N, CA, C and O atoms as a CHARMM CRD file, in Angstrom:
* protein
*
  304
    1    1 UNK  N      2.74200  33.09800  18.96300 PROA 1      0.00000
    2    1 UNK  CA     4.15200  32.83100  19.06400 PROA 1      0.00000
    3    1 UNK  C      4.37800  31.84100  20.20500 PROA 1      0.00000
    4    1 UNK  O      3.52700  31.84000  21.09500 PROA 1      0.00000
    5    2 UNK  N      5.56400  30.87300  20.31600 PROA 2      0.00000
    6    2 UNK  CA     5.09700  30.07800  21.50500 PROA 2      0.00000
    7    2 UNK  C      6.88000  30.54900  21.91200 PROA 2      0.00000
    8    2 UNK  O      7.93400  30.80900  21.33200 PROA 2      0.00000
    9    3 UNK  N      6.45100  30.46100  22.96300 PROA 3      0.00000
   10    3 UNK  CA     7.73800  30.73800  23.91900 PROA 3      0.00000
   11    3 UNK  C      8.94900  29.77900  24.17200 PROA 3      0.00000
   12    3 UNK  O      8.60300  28.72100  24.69800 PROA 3      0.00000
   13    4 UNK  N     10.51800  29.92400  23.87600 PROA 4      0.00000
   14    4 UNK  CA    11.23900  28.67700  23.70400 PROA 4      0.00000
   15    4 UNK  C     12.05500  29.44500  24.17700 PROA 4      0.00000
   16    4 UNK  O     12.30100  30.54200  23.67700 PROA 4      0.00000
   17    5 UNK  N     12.70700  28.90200  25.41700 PROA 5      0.00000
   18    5 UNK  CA    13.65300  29.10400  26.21200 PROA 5      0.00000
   19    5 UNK  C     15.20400  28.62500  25.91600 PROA 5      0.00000
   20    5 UNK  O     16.08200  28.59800  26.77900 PROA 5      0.00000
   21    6 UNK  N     15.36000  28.28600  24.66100 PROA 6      0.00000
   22    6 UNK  CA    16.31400  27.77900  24.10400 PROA 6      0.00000
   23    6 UNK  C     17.63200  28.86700  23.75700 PROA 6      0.00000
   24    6 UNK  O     17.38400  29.54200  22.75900 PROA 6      0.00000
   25    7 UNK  N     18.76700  29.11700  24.28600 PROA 7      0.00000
   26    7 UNK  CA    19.72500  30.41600  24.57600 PROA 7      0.00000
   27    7 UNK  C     19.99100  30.66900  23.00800 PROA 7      0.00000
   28    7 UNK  O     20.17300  31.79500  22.54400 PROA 7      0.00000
   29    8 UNK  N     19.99000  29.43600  22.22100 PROA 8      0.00000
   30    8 UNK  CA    20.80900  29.59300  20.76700 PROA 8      0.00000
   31    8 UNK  C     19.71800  30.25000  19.71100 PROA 8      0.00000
   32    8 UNK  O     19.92400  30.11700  18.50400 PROA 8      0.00000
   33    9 UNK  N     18.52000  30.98200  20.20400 PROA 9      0.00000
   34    9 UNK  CA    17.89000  31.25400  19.05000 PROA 9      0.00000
   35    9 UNK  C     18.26100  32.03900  18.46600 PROA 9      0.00000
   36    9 UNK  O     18.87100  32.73700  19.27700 PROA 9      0.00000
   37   10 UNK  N     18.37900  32.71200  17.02500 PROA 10     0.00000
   38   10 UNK  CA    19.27500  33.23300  15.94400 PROA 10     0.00000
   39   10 UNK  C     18.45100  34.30600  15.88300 PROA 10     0.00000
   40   10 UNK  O     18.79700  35.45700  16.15000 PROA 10     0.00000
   41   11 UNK  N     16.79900  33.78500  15.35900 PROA 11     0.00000
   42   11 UNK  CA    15.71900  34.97700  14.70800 PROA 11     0.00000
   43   11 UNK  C     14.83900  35.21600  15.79700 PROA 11     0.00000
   44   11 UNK  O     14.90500  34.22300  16.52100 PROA 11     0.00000
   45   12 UNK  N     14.05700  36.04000  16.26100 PROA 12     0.00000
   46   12 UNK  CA    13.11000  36.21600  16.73800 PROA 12     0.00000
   47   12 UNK  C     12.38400  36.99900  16.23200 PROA 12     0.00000
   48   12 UNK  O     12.63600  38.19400  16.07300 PROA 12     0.00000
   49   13 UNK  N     10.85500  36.12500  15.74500 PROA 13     0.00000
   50   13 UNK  CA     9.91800  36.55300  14.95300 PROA 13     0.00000
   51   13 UNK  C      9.18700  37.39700  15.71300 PROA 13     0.00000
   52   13 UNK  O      8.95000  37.32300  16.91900 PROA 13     0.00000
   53   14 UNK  N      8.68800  38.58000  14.55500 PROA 14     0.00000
   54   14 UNK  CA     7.35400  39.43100  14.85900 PROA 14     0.00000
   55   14 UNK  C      6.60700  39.26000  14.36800 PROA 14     0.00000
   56   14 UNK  O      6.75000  38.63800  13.31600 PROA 14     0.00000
   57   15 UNK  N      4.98000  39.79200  14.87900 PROA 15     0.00000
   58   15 UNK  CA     4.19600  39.40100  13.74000 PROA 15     0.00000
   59   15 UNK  C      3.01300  40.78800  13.66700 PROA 15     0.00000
   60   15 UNK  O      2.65300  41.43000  14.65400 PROA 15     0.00000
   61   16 UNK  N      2.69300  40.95000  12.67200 PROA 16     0.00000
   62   16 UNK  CA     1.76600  42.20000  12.16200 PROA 16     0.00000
   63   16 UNK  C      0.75800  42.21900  12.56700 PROA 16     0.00000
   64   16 UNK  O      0.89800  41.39500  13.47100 PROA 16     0.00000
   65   17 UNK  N     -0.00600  42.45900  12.60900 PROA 17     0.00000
   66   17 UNK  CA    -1.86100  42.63800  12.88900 PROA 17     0.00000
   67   17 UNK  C     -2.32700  42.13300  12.36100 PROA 17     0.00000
   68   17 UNK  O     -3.26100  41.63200  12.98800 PROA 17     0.00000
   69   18 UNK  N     -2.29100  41.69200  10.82000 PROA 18     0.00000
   70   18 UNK  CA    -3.15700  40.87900   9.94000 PROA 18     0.00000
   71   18 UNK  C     -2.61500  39.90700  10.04700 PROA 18     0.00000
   72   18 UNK  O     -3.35500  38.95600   9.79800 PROA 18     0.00000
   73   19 UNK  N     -1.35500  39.56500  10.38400 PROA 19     0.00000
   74   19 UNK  CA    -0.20000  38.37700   9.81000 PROA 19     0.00000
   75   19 UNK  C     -0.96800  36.68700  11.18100 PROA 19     0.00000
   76   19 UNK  O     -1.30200  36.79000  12.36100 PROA 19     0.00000
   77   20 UNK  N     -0.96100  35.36300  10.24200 PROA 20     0.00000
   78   20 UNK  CA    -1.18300  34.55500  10.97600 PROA 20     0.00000
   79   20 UNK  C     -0.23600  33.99400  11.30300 PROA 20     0.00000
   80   20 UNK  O      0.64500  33.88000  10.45000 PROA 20     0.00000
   81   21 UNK  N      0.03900  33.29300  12.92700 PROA 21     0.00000
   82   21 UNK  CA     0.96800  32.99000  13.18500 PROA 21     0.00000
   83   21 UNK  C      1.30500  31.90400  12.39100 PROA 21     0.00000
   84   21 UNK  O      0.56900  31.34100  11.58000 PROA 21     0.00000
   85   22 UNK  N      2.89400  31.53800  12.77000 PROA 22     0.00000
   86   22 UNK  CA     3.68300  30.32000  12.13800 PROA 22     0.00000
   87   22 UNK  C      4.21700  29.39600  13.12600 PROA 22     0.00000
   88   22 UNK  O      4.46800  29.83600  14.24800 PROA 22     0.00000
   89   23 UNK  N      4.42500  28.15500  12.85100 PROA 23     0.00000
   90   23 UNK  CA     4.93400  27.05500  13.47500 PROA 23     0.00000
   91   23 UNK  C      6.04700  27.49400  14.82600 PROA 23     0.00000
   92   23 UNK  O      5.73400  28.67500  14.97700 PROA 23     0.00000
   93   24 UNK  N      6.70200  27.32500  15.44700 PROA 24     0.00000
   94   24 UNK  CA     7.37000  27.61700  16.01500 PROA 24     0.00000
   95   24 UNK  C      8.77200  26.66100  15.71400 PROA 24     0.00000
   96   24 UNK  O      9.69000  26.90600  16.49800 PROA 24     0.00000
   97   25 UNK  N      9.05500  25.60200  14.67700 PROA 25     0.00000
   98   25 UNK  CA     9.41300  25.38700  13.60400 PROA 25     0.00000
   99   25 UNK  C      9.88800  25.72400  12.65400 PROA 25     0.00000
  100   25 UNK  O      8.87200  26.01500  12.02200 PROA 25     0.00000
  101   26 UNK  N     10.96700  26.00000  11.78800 PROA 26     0.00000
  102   26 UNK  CA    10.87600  26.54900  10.36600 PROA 26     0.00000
  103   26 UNK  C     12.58000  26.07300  10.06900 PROA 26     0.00000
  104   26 UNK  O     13.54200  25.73000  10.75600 PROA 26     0.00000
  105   27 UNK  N     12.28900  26.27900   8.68500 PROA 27     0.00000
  106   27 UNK  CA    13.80400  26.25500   7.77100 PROA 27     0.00000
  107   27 UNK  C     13.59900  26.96400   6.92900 PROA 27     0.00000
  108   27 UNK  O     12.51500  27.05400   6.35300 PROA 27     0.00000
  109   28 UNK  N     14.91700  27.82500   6.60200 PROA 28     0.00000
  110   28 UNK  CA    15.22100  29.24100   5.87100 PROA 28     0.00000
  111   28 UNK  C     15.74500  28.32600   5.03400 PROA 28     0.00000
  112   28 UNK  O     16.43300  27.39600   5.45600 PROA 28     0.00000
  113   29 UNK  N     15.46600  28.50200   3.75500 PROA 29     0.00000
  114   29 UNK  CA    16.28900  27.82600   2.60600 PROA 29     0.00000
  115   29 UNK  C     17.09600  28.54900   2.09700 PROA 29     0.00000
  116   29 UNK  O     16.71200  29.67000   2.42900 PROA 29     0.00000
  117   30 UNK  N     18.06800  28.67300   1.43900 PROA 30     0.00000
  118   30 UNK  CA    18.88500  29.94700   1.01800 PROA 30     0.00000
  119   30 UNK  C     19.25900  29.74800  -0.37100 PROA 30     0.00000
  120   30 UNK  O     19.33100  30.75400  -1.07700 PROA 30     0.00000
  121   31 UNK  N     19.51700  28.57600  -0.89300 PROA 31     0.00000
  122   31 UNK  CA    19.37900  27.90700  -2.03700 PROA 31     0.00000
  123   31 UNK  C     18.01400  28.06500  -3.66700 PROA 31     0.00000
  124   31 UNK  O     17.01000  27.35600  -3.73500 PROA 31     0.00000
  125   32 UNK  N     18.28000  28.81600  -4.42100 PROA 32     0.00000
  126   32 UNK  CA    17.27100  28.98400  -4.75100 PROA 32     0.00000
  127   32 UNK  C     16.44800  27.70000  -5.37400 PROA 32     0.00000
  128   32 UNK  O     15.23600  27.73000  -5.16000 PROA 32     0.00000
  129   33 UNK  N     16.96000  26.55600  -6.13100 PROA 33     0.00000
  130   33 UNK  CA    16.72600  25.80600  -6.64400 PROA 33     0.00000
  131   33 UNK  C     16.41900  24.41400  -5.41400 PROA 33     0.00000
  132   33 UNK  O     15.60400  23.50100  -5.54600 PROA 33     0.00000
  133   34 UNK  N     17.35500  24.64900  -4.27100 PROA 34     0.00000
  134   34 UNK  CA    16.98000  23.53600  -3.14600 PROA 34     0.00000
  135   34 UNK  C     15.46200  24.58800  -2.57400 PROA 34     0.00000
  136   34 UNK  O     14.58900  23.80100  -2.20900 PROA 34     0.00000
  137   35 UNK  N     15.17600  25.48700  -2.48500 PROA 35     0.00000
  138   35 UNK  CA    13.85300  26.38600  -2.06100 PROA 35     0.00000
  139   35 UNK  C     12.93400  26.06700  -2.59500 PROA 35     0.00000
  140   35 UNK  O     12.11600  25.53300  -1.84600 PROA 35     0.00000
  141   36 UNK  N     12.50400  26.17500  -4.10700 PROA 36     0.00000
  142   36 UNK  CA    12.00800  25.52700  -5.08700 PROA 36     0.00000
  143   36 UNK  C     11.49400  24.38000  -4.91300 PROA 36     0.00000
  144   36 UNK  O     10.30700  24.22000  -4.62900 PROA 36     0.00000
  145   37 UNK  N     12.53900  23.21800  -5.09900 PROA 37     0.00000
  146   37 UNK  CA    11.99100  21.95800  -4.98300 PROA 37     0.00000
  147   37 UNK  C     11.53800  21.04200  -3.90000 PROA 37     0.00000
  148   37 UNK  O     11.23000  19.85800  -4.03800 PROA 37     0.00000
  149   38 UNK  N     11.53600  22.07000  -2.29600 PROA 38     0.00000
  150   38 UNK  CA    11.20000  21.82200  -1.22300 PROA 38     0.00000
  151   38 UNK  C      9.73200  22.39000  -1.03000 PROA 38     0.00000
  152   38 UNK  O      8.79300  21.92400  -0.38500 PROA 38     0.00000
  153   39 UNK  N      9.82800  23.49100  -1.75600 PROA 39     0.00000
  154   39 UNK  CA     8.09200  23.78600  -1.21600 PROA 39     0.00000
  155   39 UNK  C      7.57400  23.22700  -2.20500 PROA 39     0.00000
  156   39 UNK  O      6.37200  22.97400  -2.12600 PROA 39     0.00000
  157   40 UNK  N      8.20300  22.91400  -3.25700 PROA 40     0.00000
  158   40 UNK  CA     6.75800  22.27000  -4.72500 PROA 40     0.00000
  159   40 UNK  C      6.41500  21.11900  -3.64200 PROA 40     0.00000
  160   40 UNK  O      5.28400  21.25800  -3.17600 PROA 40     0.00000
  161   41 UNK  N      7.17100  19.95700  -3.11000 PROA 41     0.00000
  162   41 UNK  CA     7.04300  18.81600  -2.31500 PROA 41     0.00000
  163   41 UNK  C      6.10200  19.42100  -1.28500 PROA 41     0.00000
  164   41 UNK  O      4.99700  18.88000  -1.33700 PROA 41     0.00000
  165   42 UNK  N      6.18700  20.26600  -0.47000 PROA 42     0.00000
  166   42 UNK  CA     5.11100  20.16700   0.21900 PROA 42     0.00000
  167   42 UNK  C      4.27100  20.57300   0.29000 PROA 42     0.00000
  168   42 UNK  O      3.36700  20.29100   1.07600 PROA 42     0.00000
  169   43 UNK  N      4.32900  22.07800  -1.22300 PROA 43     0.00000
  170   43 UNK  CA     2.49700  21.74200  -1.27100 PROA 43     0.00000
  171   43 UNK  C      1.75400  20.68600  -2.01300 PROA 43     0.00000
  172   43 UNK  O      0.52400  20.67600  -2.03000 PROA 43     0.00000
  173   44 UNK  N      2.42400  19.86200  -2.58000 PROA 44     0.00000
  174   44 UNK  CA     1.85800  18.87200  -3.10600 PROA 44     0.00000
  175   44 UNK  C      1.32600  17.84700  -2.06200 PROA 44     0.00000
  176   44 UNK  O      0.35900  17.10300  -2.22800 PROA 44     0.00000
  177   45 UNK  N      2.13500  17.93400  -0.93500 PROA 45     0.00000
  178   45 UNK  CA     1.55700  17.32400   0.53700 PROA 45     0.00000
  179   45 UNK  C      0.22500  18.07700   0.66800 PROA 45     0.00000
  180   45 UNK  O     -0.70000  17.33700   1.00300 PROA 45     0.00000
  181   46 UNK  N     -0.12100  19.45900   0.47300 PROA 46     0.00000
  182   46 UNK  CA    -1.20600  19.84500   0.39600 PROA 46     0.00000
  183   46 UNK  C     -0.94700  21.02900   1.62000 PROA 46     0.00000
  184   46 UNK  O     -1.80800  21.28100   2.46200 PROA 46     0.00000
  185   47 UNK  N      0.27200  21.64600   1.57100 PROA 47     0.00000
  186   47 UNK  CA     1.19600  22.43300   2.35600 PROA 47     0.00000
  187   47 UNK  C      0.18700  23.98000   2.18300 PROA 47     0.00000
  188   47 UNK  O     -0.66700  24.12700   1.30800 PROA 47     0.00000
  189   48 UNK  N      0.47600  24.81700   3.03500 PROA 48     0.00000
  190   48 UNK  CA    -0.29000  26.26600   2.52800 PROA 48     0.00000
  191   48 UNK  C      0.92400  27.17000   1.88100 PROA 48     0.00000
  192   48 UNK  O      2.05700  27.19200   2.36200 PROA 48     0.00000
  193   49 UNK  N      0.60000  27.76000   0.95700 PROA 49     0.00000
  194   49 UNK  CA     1.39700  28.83800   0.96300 PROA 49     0.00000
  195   49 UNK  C      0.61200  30.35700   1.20200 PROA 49     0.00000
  196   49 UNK  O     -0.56000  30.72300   1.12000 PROA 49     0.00000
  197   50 UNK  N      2.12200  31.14600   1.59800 PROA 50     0.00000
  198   50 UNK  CA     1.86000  32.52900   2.04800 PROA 50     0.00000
  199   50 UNK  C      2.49100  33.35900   1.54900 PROA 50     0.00000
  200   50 UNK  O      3.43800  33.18100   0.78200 PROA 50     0.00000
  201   51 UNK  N      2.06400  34.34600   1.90700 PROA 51     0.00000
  202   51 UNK  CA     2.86100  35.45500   1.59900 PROA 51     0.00000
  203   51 UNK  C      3.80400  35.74300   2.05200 PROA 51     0.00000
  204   51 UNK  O      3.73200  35.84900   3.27600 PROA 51     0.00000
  205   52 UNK  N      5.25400  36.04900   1.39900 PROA 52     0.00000
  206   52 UNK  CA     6.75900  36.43900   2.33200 PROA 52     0.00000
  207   52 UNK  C      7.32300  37.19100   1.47900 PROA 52     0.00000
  208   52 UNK  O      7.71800  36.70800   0.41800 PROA 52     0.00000
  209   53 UNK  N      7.50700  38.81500   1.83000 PROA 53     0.00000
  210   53 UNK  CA     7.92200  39.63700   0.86000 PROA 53     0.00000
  211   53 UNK  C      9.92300  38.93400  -0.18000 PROA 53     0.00000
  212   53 UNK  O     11.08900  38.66800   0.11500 PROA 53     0.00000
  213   54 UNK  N      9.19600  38.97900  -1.12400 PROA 54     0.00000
  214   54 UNK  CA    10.87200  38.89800  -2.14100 PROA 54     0.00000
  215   54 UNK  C     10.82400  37.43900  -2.05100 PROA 54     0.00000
  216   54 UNK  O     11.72400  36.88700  -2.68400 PROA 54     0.00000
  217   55 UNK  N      9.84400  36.50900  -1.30500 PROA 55     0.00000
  218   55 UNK  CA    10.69500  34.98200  -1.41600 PROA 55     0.00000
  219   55 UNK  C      9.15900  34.07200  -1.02300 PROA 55     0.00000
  220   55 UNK  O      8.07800  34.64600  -1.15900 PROA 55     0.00000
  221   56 UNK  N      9.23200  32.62800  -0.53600 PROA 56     0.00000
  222   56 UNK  CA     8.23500  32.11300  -0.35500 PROA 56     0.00000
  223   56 UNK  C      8.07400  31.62500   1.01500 PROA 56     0.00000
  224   56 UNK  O      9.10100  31.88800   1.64200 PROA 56     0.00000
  225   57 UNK  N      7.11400  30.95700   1.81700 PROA 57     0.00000
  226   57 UNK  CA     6.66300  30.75500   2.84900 PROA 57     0.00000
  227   57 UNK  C      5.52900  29.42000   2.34300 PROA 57     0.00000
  228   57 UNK  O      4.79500  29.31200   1.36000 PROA 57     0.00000
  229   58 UNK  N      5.77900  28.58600   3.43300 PROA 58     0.00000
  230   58 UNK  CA     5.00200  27.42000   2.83500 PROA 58     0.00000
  231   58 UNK  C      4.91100  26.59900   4.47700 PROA 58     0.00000
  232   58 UNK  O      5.75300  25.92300   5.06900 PROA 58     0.00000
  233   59 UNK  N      3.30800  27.06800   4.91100 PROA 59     0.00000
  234   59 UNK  CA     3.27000  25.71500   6.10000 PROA 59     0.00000
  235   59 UNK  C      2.72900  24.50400   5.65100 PROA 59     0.00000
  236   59 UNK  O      2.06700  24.26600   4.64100 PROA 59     0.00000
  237   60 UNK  N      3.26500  23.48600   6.91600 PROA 60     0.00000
  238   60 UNK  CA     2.88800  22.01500   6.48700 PROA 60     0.00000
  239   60 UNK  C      1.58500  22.08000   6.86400 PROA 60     0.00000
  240   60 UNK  O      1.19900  22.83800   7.75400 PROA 60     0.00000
  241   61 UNK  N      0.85500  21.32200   6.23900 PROA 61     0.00000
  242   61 UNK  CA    -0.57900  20.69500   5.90600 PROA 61     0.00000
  243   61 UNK  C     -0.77100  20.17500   7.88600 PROA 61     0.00000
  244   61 UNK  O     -1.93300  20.23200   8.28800 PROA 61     0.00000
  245   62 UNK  N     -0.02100  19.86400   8.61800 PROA 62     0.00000
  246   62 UNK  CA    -0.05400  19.66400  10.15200 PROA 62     0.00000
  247   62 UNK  C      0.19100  20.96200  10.96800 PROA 62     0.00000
  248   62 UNK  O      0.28000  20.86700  12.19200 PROA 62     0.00000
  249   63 UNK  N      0.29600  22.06300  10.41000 PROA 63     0.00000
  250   63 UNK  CA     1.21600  22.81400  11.01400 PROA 63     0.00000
  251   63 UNK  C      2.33200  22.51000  12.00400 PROA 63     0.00000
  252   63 UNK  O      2.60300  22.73000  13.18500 PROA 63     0.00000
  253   64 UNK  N      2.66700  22.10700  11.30900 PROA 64     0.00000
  254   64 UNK  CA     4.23300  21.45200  12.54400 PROA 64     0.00000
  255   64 UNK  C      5.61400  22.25900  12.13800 PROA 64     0.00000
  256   64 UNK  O      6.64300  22.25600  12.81400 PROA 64     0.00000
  257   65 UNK  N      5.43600  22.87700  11.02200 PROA 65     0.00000
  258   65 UNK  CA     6.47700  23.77800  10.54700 PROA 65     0.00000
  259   65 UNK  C      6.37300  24.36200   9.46000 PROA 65     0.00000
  260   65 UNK  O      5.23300  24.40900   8.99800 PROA 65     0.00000
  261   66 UNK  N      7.28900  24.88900   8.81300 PROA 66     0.00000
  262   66 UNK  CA     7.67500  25.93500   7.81800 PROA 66     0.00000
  263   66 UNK  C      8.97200  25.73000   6.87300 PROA 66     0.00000
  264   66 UNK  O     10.15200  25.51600   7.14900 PROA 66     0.00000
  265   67 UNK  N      8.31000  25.87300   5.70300 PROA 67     0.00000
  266   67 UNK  CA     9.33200  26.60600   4.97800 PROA 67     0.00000
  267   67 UNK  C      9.47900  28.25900   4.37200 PROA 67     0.00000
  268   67 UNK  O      8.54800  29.04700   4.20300 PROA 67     0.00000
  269   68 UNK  N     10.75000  28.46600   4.14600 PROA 68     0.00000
  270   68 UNK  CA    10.79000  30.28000   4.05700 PROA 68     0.00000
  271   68 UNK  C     12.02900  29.86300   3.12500 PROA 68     0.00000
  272   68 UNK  O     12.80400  28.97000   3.46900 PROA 68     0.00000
  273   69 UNK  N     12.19400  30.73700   1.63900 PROA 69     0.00000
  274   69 UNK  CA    13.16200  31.02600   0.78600 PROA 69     0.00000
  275   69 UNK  C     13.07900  31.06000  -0.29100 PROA 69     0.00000
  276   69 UNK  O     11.89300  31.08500  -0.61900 PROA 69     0.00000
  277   70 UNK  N     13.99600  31.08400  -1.42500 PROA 70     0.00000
  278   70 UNK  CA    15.16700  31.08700  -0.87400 PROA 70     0.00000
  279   70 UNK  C     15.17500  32.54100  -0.04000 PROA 70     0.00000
  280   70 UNK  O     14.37200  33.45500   0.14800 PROA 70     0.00000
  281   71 UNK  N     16.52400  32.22900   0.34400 PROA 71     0.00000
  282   71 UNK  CA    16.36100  33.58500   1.78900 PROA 71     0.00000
  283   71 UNK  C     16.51500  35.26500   0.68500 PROA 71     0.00000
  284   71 UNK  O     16.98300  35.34700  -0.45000 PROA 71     0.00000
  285   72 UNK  N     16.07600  36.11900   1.34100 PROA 72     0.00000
  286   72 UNK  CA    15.93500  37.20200   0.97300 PROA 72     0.00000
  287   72 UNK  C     16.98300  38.03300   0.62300 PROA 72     0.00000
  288   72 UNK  O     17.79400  38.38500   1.47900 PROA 72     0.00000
  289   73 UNK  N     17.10700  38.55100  -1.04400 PROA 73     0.00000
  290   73 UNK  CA    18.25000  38.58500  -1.27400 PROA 73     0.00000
  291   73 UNK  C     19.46800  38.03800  -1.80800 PROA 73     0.00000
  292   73 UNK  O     20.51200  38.63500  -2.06900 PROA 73     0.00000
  293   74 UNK  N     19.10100  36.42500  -1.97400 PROA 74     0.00000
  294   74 UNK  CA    19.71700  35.44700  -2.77800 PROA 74     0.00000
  295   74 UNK  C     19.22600  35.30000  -4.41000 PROA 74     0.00000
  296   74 UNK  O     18.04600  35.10800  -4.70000 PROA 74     0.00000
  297   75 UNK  N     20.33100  35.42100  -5.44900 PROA 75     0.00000
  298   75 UNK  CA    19.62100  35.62800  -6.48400 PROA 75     0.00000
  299   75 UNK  C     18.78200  34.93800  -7.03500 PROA 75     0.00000
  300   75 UNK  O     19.49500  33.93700  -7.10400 PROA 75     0.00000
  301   76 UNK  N     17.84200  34.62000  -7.49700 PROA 76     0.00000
  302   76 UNK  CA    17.19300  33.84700  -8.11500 PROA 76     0.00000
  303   76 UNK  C     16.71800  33.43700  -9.64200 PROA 76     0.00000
  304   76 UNK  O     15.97300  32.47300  -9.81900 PROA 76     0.00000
Protein backbone atom coordinates (compact mmCIF):
# COMPACT_ATOMS: atom_id res chain seq x y z
CA UNK A 1 0.00 0.00 0.00
CA UNK A 2 1.83 3.30 -0.44
CA UNK A 3 1.09 6.01 1.87
CA UNK A 4 -0.71 9.39 0.51
CA UNK A 5 -1.15 12.12 2.68
CA UNK A 6 -3.74 13.58 0.58
CA UNK A 7 -6.94 14.84 3.22
CA UNK A 8 -9.60 14.10 0.26
CA UNK A 9 -9.17 10.35 0.14
CA UNK A 10 -12.74 8.73 -0.21
CA UNK A 11 -11.61 4.74 -0.02
CA UNK A 12 -9.07 3.32 1.96
CA UNK A 13 -7.96 0.03 0.76
CA UNK A 14 -7.33 -3.28 2.64
CA UNK A 15 -5.72 -6.02 1.59
CA UNK A 16 -6.01 -9.94 2.48
CA UNK A 17 -3.18 -12.32 2.92
CA UNK A 18 -3.27 -13.80 -0.44
CA UNK A 19 -4.46 -10.53 -2.14
CA UNK A 20 -1.57 -8.67 -4.39
CA UNK A 21 -1.20 -5.25 -3.96
CA UNK A 22 -2.68 -2.52 -6.40
CA UNK A 23 -1.51 0.69 -7.90
CA UNK A 24 -1.99 3.38 -5.61
CA UNK A 25 -3.96 4.73 -8.65
CA UNK A 26 -7.34 3.52 -9.70
CA UNK A 27 -10.81 4.40 -11.30
CA UNK A 28 -14.11 2.89 -10.10
CA UNK A 29 -16.20 2.72 -13.17
CA UNK A 30 -19.81 2.63 -12.32
CA UNK A 31 -21.12 2.49 -15.78
CA UNK A 32 -21.62 -0.90 -16.91
CA UNK A 33 -21.07 -0.60 -20.59
CA UNK A 34 -18.33 2.50 -20.05
CA UNK A 35 -16.60 -0.59 -17.49
CA UNK A 36 -16.70 -2.95 -20.27
CA UNK A 37 -15.21 -1.08 -22.92
CA UNK A 38 -12.42 0.33 -20.69
CA UNK A 39 -10.98 -2.83 -19.50
CA UNK A 40 -11.46 -4.75 -23.03
CA UNK A 41 -8.90 -1.56 -24.09
CA UNK A 42 -6.59 -2.32 -21.63
CA UNK A 43 -6.21 -5.70 -21.64
CA UNK A 44 -5.68 -5.59 -25.06
CA UNK A 45 -2.75 -3.17 -23.93
CA UNK A 46 -1.86 -6.46 -22.38
CA UNK A 47 -3.46 -5.13 -18.91
CA UNK A 48 -3.82 -8.04 -16.03
CA UNK A 49 -6.94 -8.98 -14.91
CA UNK A 50 -8.11 -10.01 -11.36
CA UNK A 51 -10.24 -11.04 -9.32
CA UNK A 52 -12.98 -8.46 -7.72
CA UNK A 53 -15.93 -10.04 -6.12
CA UNK A 54 -19.48 -9.12 -8.31
CA UNK A 55 -17.38 -6.87 -10.85
CA UNK A 56 -13.88 -6.57 -12.59
CA UNK A 57 -10.36 -5.35 -11.73
CA UNK A 58 -7.87 -4.80 -14.44
CA UNK A 59 -4.07 -3.49 -13.81
CA UNK A 60 -2.10 -1.66 -16.42
CA UNK A 61 0.55 -3.68 -18.14
CA UNK A 62 3.05 -0.65 -16.15
CA UNK A 63 1.39 -0.95 -13.07
CA UNK A 64 0.67 2.61 -12.83
CA UNK A 65 -3.01 1.98 -12.12
CA UNK A 66 -6.30 0.33 -12.11
CA UNK A 67 -9.39 -0.30 -13.26
CA UNK A 68 -12.41 -1.63 -10.91
CA UNK A 69 -16.29 -2.01 -12.21
CA UNK A 70 -18.71 -1.49 -13.03
CA UNK A 71 -19.00 -0.60 -9.30
CA UNK A 72 -20.61 -3.16 -7.11
CA UNK A 73 -24.11 -3.40 -7.27
CA UNK A 74 -24.78 -1.52 -10.48
CA UNK A 75 -26.93 -3.55 -12.73
CA UNK A 76 -25.44 -5.14 -15.37
Amino acid sequence: MCQNLEPHILIHPRKGKKERLLPGIGLLLVNPSEASSCHRRLQNDSGESRFLFNSQLTVARNANYFLAGPAIGAPT
